[in-house]
Short mmCIF file of C-alpha atoms (C1' of nucleotides) in Angstrom, two decimals:
data_model
loop_
_atom_site.label_atom_id
_atom_site.label_comp_id
_atom_site.label_asym_id
_atom_site.label_seq_id
_atom_site.Cartn_x
_atom_site.Cartn_y
_atom_site.Cartn_z
CA MET J 1 -10.07 21.77 -22.93
CA GLN J 2 -11.02 19.88 -26.05
CA THR J 3 -7.55 18.49 -26.64
CA THR J 4 -6.45 14.96 -25.83
CA PRO J 5 -7.29 14.54 -22.17
CA ALA J 6 -4.56 11.99 -21.52
CA ALA J 7 -1.89 14.60 -22.15
CA THR J 8 -2.87 17.04 -19.39
CA GLU J 9 -1.52 17.31 -15.85
CA HIS J 10 -4.93 16.71 -14.32
CA ASP J 11 -6.82 13.68 -13.09
CA PRO J 12 -8.46 11.41 -15.55
CA ASN J 13 -12.20 11.95 -15.59
CA PRO J 14 -13.45 10.38 -12.35
CA ALA J 15 -16.25 8.72 -14.25
CA ASP J 16 -13.69 6.71 -16.19
CA ILE J 17 -11.84 5.46 -13.17
CA CYS J 18 -13.48 2.07 -12.99
CA SER J 19 -14.51 1.54 -16.57
CA ALA J 20 -11.17 1.33 -18.35
CA PRO J 21 -7.60 0.53 -17.45
CA PRO J 22 -5.14 3.29 -18.37
CA ARG J 23 -4.67 2.40 -21.99
CA ARG J 24 -1.05 2.55 -23.02
CA HIS J 25 -0.17 3.95 -26.38
CA PRO J 26 2.47 2.04 -28.27
CA ARG J 27 5.66 3.98 -28.52
CA PRO J 28 6.55 5.22 -31.98
CA ASP J 29 9.67 3.81 -33.59
CA GLY J 30 12.69 5.65 -34.84
CA GLN J 31 12.70 8.29 -32.15
CA ASP J 32 14.70 8.62 -28.97
CA SER J 33 13.37 11.72 -27.30
CA TYR J 34 9.96 12.04 -25.67
CA THR J 35 8.30 14.78 -23.64
CA ILE J 36 6.90 14.02 -20.24
CA SER J 37 3.35 14.03 -21.56
CA GLU J 38 4.27 11.47 -24.20
CA VAL J 39 5.73 9.27 -21.48
CA VAL J 40 2.52 9.73 -19.50
CA ALA J 41 0.62 8.41 -22.50
CA PHE J 42 2.99 5.44 -22.97
CA THR J 43 3.27 4.33 -19.38
CA GLY J 44 0.03 5.32 -17.67
CA LEU J 45 2.01 6.98 -14.90
CA THR J 46 1.27 10.61 -14.07
CA ALA J 47 3.71 13.43 -14.78
CA HIS J 48 3.84 14.02 -11.04
CA THR J 49 4.96 10.47 -10.46
CA LEU J 50 7.58 10.64 -13.22
CA ARG J 51 9.12 13.77 -11.73
CA TRP J 52 8.92 12.26 -8.26
CA TYR J 53 10.72 9.11 -9.43
CA GLU J 54 13.54 11.34 -10.63
CA ARG J 55 13.64 13.37 -7.41
CA ILE J 56 14.02 10.31 -5.22
CA GLY J 57 16.71 8.87 -7.44
CA LEU J 58 14.70 6.00 -8.88
CA MET J 59 15.28 7.35 -12.39
CA PRO J 60 18.66 8.72 -13.43
CA HIS J 61 18.78 12.39 -14.36
CA ILE J 62 16.73 12.64 -17.52
CA ASP J 63 18.10 14.55 -20.52
CA ARG J 64 16.85 18.09 -20.92
CA SER J 65 15.95 20.16 -23.96
CA HIS J 66 17.66 23.54 -24.40
CA THR J 67 14.77 25.07 -22.45
CA GLY J 68 15.19 22.68 -19.52
CA GLN J 69 12.31 20.33 -20.29
CA ARG J 70 12.70 16.61 -19.80
CA ARG J 71 13.39 14.45 -22.83
CA TYR J 72 13.05 10.74 -22.13
CA SER J 73 15.04 8.23 -24.18
CA ASN J 74 13.96 4.73 -25.21
CA ARG J 75 16.30 3.44 -22.57
CA ASP J 76 14.49 5.50 -19.94
CA LEU J 77 11.21 4.05 -21.15
CA GLY J 78 12.63 0.56 -20.89
CA PHE J 79 13.67 1.20 -17.35
CA LEU J 80 10.22 2.60 -16.57
CA ASP J 81 8.59 -0.53 -17.93
CA PHE J 82 10.81 -2.61 -15.71
CA VAL J 83 10.06 -0.44 -12.68
CA THR J 84 6.34 -0.70 -13.36
CA LYS J 85 6.61 -4.48 -13.38
CA LEU J 86 8.54 -4.48 -10.11
CA ARG J 87 5.92 -2.20 -8.60
CA LEU J 88 3.27 -4.81 -9.37
CA THR J 89 5.13 -7.31 -7.22
CA GLY J 90 4.67 -5.06 -4.21
CA MET J 91 8.37 -4.23 -4.03
CA PRO J 92 8.86 -1.09 -1.95
CA VAL J 93 10.04 1.96 -3.88
CA ALA J 94 13.06 2.22 -1.57
CA ASP J 95 14.27 -1.18 -2.79
CA MET J 96 13.84 -0.17 -6.41
CA VAL J 97 15.89 2.94 -5.67
CA ARG J 98 18.56 0.69 -4.22
CA TYR J 99 18.64 -1.32 -7.43
CA ALA J 100 18.84 1.85 -9.52
CA GLU J 101 21.78 3.03 -7.42
CA LEU J 102 23.56 -0.25 -8.00
CA VAL J 103 23.08 0.12 -11.75
CA ARG J 104 24.56 3.61 -11.61
CA GLU J 105 27.50 2.49 -9.51
CA GLY J 106 28.76 0.33 -12.34
CA ASP J 107 29.96 -3.15 -13.05
CA HIS J 108 31.33 -3.99 -9.64
CA THR J 109 27.79 -4.24 -8.25
CA PHE J 110 26.90 -7.10 -10.56
CA GLY J 111 26.68 -9.72 -7.85
CA GLU J 112 24.54 -7.63 -5.57
CA ARG J 113 22.14 -6.81 -8.37
CA GLN J 114 21.79 -10.44 -9.31
CA GLU J 115 21.05 -11.34 -5.70
CA LEU J 116 18.45 -8.63 -5.48
CA LEU J 117 16.73 -9.86 -8.61
CA GLU J 118 16.79 -13.43 -7.40
CA SER J 119 15.33 -12.57 -4.04
CA THR J 120 12.63 -10.58 -5.84
CA ARG J 121 12.00 -13.62 -7.98
CA ARG J 122 11.45 -15.73 -4.88
CA ASP J 123 9.03 -13.14 -3.54
CA VAL J 124 7.07 -13.22 -6.78
CA LEU J 125 6.81 -17.00 -6.61
CA THR J 126 5.59 -16.75 -3.03
CA ARG J 127 2.99 -14.19 -3.96
CA ILE J 128 1.76 -16.29 -6.84
CA ALA J 129 1.36 -19.25 -4.48
CA GLU J 130 -0.55 -17.10 -1.99
CA LEU J 131 -2.84 -15.84 -4.72
CA ARG J 132 -3.52 -19.36 -5.93
CA ASP J 133 -4.44 -20.27 -2.38
CA THR J 134 -6.78 -17.33 -2.18
CA LEU J 135 -8.25 -18.27 -5.52
CA ALA J 136 -9.06 -21.74 -4.20
CA VAL J 137 -10.82 -20.23 -1.18
CA LEU J 138 -12.78 -17.88 -3.39
CA ASP J 139 -13.79 -20.67 -5.72
CA ARG J 140 -15.01 -22.75 -2.84
CA LYS J 141 -17.01 -19.85 -1.42
CA ILE J 142 -18.41 -18.96 -4.82
CA SER J 143 -19.53 -22.52 -5.46
CA PHE J 144 -21.29 -22.56 -2.10
CA TYR J 145 -23.10 -19.41 -3.13
CA ALA J 146 -23.96 -20.96 -6.45
CA ASP J 147 -25.46 -23.92 -4.58
CA GLY J 148 -27.46 -21.55 -2.39
CA VAL J 149 -25.79 -22.65 0.83
CA ARG J 150 -26.00 -19.99 3.50
CA GLU J 151 -22.95 -17.93 4.39
CA TYR J 152 -23.76 -18.67 8.01
CA GLU J 153 -23.37 -22.37 7.55
CA ARG J 154 -20.13 -21.96 5.68
CA GLU J 155 -18.61 -19.78 8.40
CA HIS J 156 -19.84 -22.22 11.00
CA ALA J 157 -18.32 -25.22 9.31
CA GLY J 158 -15.02 -24.07 10.71
CA CYS J 159 -13.14 -22.67 7.76
CA MET H 1 9.86 -10.08 30.12
CA GLN H 2 10.85 -13.72 29.89
CA THR H 3 7.40 -14.89 28.97
CA THR H 4 6.26 -15.80 25.48
CA PRO H 5 7.20 -12.76 23.41
CA ALA H 6 4.51 -13.38 20.80
CA ALA H 7 1.82 -12.66 23.35
CA THR H 8 2.81 -9.07 24.19
CA GLU H 9 1.54 -5.85 22.69
CA HIS H 10 4.96 -4.82 21.46
CA ASP H 11 6.83 -5.19 18.21
CA PRO H 12 8.51 -8.43 17.38
CA ASN H 13 12.24 -8.18 17.90
CA PRO H 14 13.49 -6.08 14.97
CA ALA H 15 16.30 -8.56 14.41
CA ASP H 16 13.70 -11.22 13.58
CA ILE H 17 11.87 -9.13 11.08
CA CYS H 18 13.51 -10.58 8.00
CA SER H 19 14.49 -14.00 9.22
CA ALA H 20 11.14 -15.64 9.81
CA PRO H 21 7.57 -15.16 8.69
CA PRO H 22 5.16 -14.71 11.60
CA ARG H 23 4.69 -18.35 12.42
CA ARG H 24 1.08 -19.15 13.07
CA HIS H 25 0.19 -21.45 15.87
CA PRO H 26 -2.42 -24.05 15.10
CA ARG H 27 -5.61 -23.35 16.93
CA PRO H 28 -6.53 -25.85 19.65
CA ASP H 29 -9.61 -27.94 19.15
CA GLY H 30 -12.66 -28.19 21.33
CA GLN H 31 -12.68 -24.56 22.36
CA ASP H 32 -14.67 -21.62 21.13
CA SER H 33 -13.36 -18.66 23.07
CA TYR H 34 -9.95 -17.05 22.59
CA THR H 35 -8.32 -13.95 24.06
CA ILE H 36 -6.94 -11.31 21.79
CA SER H 37 -3.38 -12.44 22.44
CA GLU H 38 -4.27 -15.98 21.41
CA VAL H 39 -5.73 -14.62 18.20
CA VAL H 40 -2.54 -12.63 17.69
CA ALA H 41 -0.61 -15.88 17.95
CA PHE H 42 -2.94 -17.71 15.54
CA THR H 43 -3.21 -15.08 12.87
CA GLY H 44 0.00 -13.07 12.97
CA LEU H 45 -2.03 -9.86 13.10
CA THR H 46 -1.32 -7.40 15.91
CA ALA H 47 -3.80 -6.74 18.72
CA HIS H 48 -3.96 -3.16 17.47
CA THR H 49 -5.05 -4.35 14.07
CA LEU H 50 -7.65 -6.72 15.50
CA ARG H 51 -9.23 -3.95 17.55
CA TRP H 52 -9.04 -1.61 14.59
CA TYR H 53 -10.81 -4.16 12.36
CA GLU H 54 -13.64 -4.19 14.88
CA ARG H 55 -13.78 -0.40 15.15
CA ILE H 56 -14.16 0.08 11.41
CA GLY H 57 -16.83 -2.60 11.17
CA LEU H 58 -14.77 -5.18 9.33
CA MET H 59 -15.35 -7.64 12.17
CA PRO H 60 -18.74 -7.95 13.83
CA HIS H 61 -18.87 -7.03 17.52
CA ILE H 62 -16.81 -9.68 19.24
CA ASP H 63 -18.17 -11.42 22.34
CA ARG H 64 -16.93 -10.08 25.66
CA SER H 65 -16.03 -11.76 28.93
CA HIS H 66 -17.77 -10.54 32.09
CA THR H 67 -14.89 -8.08 32.50
CA GLY H 68 -15.31 -6.67 29.04
CA GLN H 69 -12.41 -8.42 27.36
CA ARG H 70 -12.77 -9.75 23.83
CA ARG H 71 -13.40 -13.45 23.37
CA TYR H 72 -13.06 -14.59 19.77
CA SER H 73 -15.01 -17.59 18.52
CA ASN H 74 -13.89 -20.15 15.94
CA ARG H 75 -16.21 -18.46 13.52
CA ASP H 76 -14.47 -15.16 14.12
CA LEU H 77 -11.15 -16.86 13.42
CA GLY H 78 -12.53 -18.32 10.22
CA PHE H 79 -13.61 -14.90 9.11
CA LEU H 80 -10.18 -13.51 10.00
CA ASP H 81 -8.49 -16.16 7.88
CA PHE H 82 -10.69 -15.21 4.98
CA VAL H 83 -10.02 -11.51 5.47
CA THR H 84 -6.28 -12.19 5.61
CA LYS H 85 -6.49 -13.97 2.28
CA LEU H 86 -8.45 -11.13 0.73
CA ARG H 87 -5.87 -8.68 2.03
CA LEU H 88 -3.19 -10.56 0.12
CA THR H 89 -5.03 -9.87 -3.10
CA GLY H 90 -4.63 -6.15 -2.54
CA MET H 91 -8.33 -5.66 -1.92
CA PRO H 92 -8.89 -2.34 -0.13
CA VAL H 93 -10.09 -2.62 3.45
CA ALA H 94 -13.12 -0.52 2.57
CA ASP H 95 -14.28 -3.22 0.13
CA MET H 96 -13.85 -5.91 2.73
CA VAL H 97 -15.94 -3.81 5.11
CA ARG H 98 -18.60 -3.64 2.42
CA TYR H 99 -18.61 -7.41 2.16
CA ALA H 100 -18.83 -7.76 5.95
CA GLU H 101 -21.80 -5.40 5.97
CA LEU H 102 -23.53 -7.50 3.34
CA VAL H 103 -23.02 -10.61 5.44
CA ARG H 104 -24.55 -8.85 8.45
CA GLU H 105 -27.49 -7.58 6.44
CA GLY H 106 -28.68 -11.14 5.86
CA ASP H 107 -29.81 -13.43 3.13
CA HIS H 108 -31.23 -10.84 0.77
CA THR H 109 -27.70 -9.69 -0.08
CA PHE H 110 -26.74 -13.07 -1.51
CA GLY H 111 -26.52 -11.90 -5.08
CA GLU H 112 -24.44 -8.87 -4.31
CA ARG H 113 -21.99 -10.92 -2.24
CA GLN H 114 -21.61 -13.44 -5.00
CA GLU H 115 -20.88 -10.69 -7.50
CA LEU H 116 -18.33 -9.17 -5.18
CA LEU H 117 -16.56 -12.48 -4.78
CA GLU H 118 -16.58 -13.10 -8.50
CA SER H 119 -15.15 -9.71 -9.31
CA THR H 120 -12.48 -10.32 -6.69
CA ARG H 121 -11.77 -13.63 -8.33
CA ARG H 122 -11.23 -11.90 -11.67
CA ASP H 123 -8.85 -9.45 -9.99
CA VAL H 124 -6.88 -12.32 -8.52
CA LEU H 125 -6.56 -13.94 -11.93
CA THR H 126 -5.37 -10.66 -13.39
CA ARG H 127 -2.79 -10.23 -10.66
CA ILE H 128 -1.51 -13.74 -11.16
CA ALA H 129 -1.10 -13.03 -14.86
CA GLU H 130 0.77 -9.81 -14.13
CA LEU H 131 3.06 -11.59 -11.71
CA ARG H 132 3.79 -14.30 -14.24
CA ASP H 133 4.69 -11.59 -16.71
CA THR H 134 7.00 -9.99 -14.20
CA LEU H 135 8.51 -13.36 -13.45
CA ALA H 136 9.34 -13.82 -17.11
CA VAL H 137 11.07 -10.42 -17.21
CA LEU H 138 13.03 -11.23 -14.06
CA ASP H 139 14.09 -14.60 -15.41
CA ARG H 140 15.30 -13.00 -18.60
CA LYS H 141 17.26 -10.37 -16.69
CA ILE H 142 18.68 -12.94 -14.30
CA SER H 143 19.84 -15.16 -17.12
CA PHE H 144 21.56 -12.18 -18.72
CA TYR H 145 23.33 -11.57 -15.44
CA ALA H 146 24.27 -15.22 -15.22
CA ASP H 147 25.79 -14.95 -18.70
CA GLY H 148 27.73 -11.87 -17.61
CA VAL H 149 26.05 -9.58 -20.12
CA ARG H 150 26.19 -5.97 -19.02
CA GLU H 151 23.09 -4.25 -17.67
CA TYR H 152 23.90 -1.39 -20.03
CA GLU H 153 23.56 -3.58 -23.09
CA ARG H 154 20.31 -5.06 -21.83
CA GLU H 155 18.79 -1.67 -21.20
CA HIS H 156 19.99 -0.54 -24.58
CA ALA H 157 18.50 -3.47 -26.39
CA GLY H 158 15.19 -1.68 -26.05
CA CYS H 159 13.30 -3.65 -23.42
"C1'" DT I 1 -1.84 -5.89 49.65
"C1'" DA I 2 1.08 -4.91 46.21
"C1'" DT I 3 3.17 -6.10 41.90
"C1'" DG I 4 3.02 -7.59 37.15
"C1'" DG I 5 0.64 -8.94 33.22
"C1'" DC I 6 -3.05 -8.61 30.16
"C1'" DC I 7 -6.68 -6.10 28.80
"C1'" DT I 8 -9.70 -1.75 27.75
"C1'" DT I 9 -10.62 2.95 25.26
"C1'" DG I 10 -10.47 7.24 22.04
"C1'" DG I 11 -7.58 9.76 19.76
"C1'" DA I 12 -3.22 10.98 17.88
"C1'" DG I 13 0.86 9.65 15.14
"C1'" DT I 14 3.53 7.14 11.38
"C1'" DG I 15 5.21 5.62 6.84
"C1'" DC I 16 4.44 4.97 2.25
"C1'" DA I 17 3.47 6.39 -2.33
"C1'" DC I 18 1.99 9.45 -4.40
"C1'" DT I 19 -0.65 14.01 -5.52
"C1'" DC I 20 -1.24 18.67 -5.71
"C1'" DC I 21 -0.12 23.65 -5.48
"C1'" DA I 22 1.61 28.25 -6.62
"C1'" DA I 23 4.55 30.81 -9.14
"C1'" DG I 24 6.84 31.28 -13.07
"C1'" DC I 25 9.23 30.45 -17.81
"C1'" DA I 26 9.26 29.40 -23.04
"C1'" DA I 27 7.04 28.63 -27.45
"C1'" DG I 28 3.41 29.06 -30.82
"C1'" DC I 29 -0.45 31.53 -32.63
"C1'" DG I 30 -3.85 35.42 -34.06
"C1'" DC V 1 1.58 41.97 -27.98
"C1'" DG V 2 -1.22 39.08 -25.37
"C1'" DC V 3 -3.14 34.51 -24.75
"C1'" DT V 4 -2.91 29.64 -24.24
"C1'" DT V 5 -0.52 25.47 -23.55
"C1'" DG V 6 2.91 22.78 -21.65
"C1'" DC V 7 6.50 22.53 -18.79
"C1'" DT V 8 9.52 23.76 -14.56
"C1'" DT V 9 10.44 23.86 -9.25
"C1'" DG V 10 10.29 22.97 -3.93
"C1'" DG V 11 7.37 22.09 -0.64
"C1'" DA V 12 3.01 20.99 1.28
"C1'" DG V 13 -1.05 17.91 1.35
"C1'" DT V 14 -3.68 13.38 0.89
"C1'" DG V 15 -5.36 8.66 1.68
"C1'" DC V 16 -4.58 4.28 3.25
"C1'" DA V 17 -3.57 0.94 6.65
"C1'" DC V 18 -2.06 0.57 10.32
"C1'" DT V 19 0.54 1.77 14.88
"C1'" DC V 20 1.10 3.79 19.10
"C1'" DC V 21 -0.06 6.31 23.38
"C1'" DA V 22 -1.86 7.47 27.97
"C1'" DA V 23 -4.72 6.38 31.46
"C1'" DG V 24 -6.93 3.09 33.66
"C1'" DG V 25 -9.52 -1.74 35.08
"C1'" DC V 26 -9.20 -6.65 36.52
"C1'" DC V 27 -7.05 -10.46 38.59
"C1'" DA V 28 -3.54 -14.06 39.88
"C1'" DT V 29 0.48 -14.77 42.36
"C1'" DA V 30 4.17 -13.53 46.05
#
DNA sequence: TATGGCCTTGGAGTGCACTCCAAGCAAGCG
DNA sequence: CGCTTGCTTGGAGTGCACTCCAAGGCCATA
């Protein structure tokens, strides 16, 4: 119980949940085989989630040690980084699985993959625009608060 | 069944689901009382969702007609627009309810509301930064595809 | 006056993305 | 040898944000 808490299967301490983002360890060089708990430390994902990603076909079948334990390669970690980025865009997991399938199907899916990435790119641009919009609204509201104008009057003004 | 489809309780035609965003009607001027189906047309939310927002205390109690039907005011619509923007930021509904409660509690919650808005603002900035990051990754990947470089080689390159 | 359309309610159901559980195996250590 | 630690599995459970249902009220038009 005194060992590195980040390496266990359990929840992070609830008290930490708001105070710190899941700090990601840098991955060591010159190695191409990581246990699941190392990957947990690198990516901030839980071991549950990593196994689940494999079950649903988002990850390819991960290499195993002679005792059957997962050994992630640098390539797997690269793919995980990519997946994590896509997740931030709000892309559904099912779509990411679709992309992963295309990768596994080989070169003849090139066009489809490119399309998928480009449509994702458009979505990201849209989301950024929406967020900017929201930011403008927030800034306006915040400046009203700073000026001491009542919420009531703001609401009433028709926006 | 031949009347305006947007005004019914049912799903939009599944065939339309990808083709068009829920187009929002402009709200007519000089009026301060709208039925739930009008609000559906203005906001793109479903009637279910509107009633649910009220049940959980996200919306204040909406005015009723003499027959007990909801009549939304322009102020309610303004609040709904704001809520819709907050939703886009990924803010949990529970937090929005908290904000709504603060508004209802009156002027002495000014400070807390301002803080909440400012922390939301920081979150939005963070999300925009993440999305930009993701955009850069996508652009890199897309340009590799455009150059005909194999996915395999990209993955292998260590990113 | 009867039909259709829009509205009401509480409660139950859905889909997504995890998240956890119980049972069990393998390795390292005293 | 026994204990602890870390890992394995399939399947069940959780939390969020809706989403739908059944039963019924009101009211305008045919």
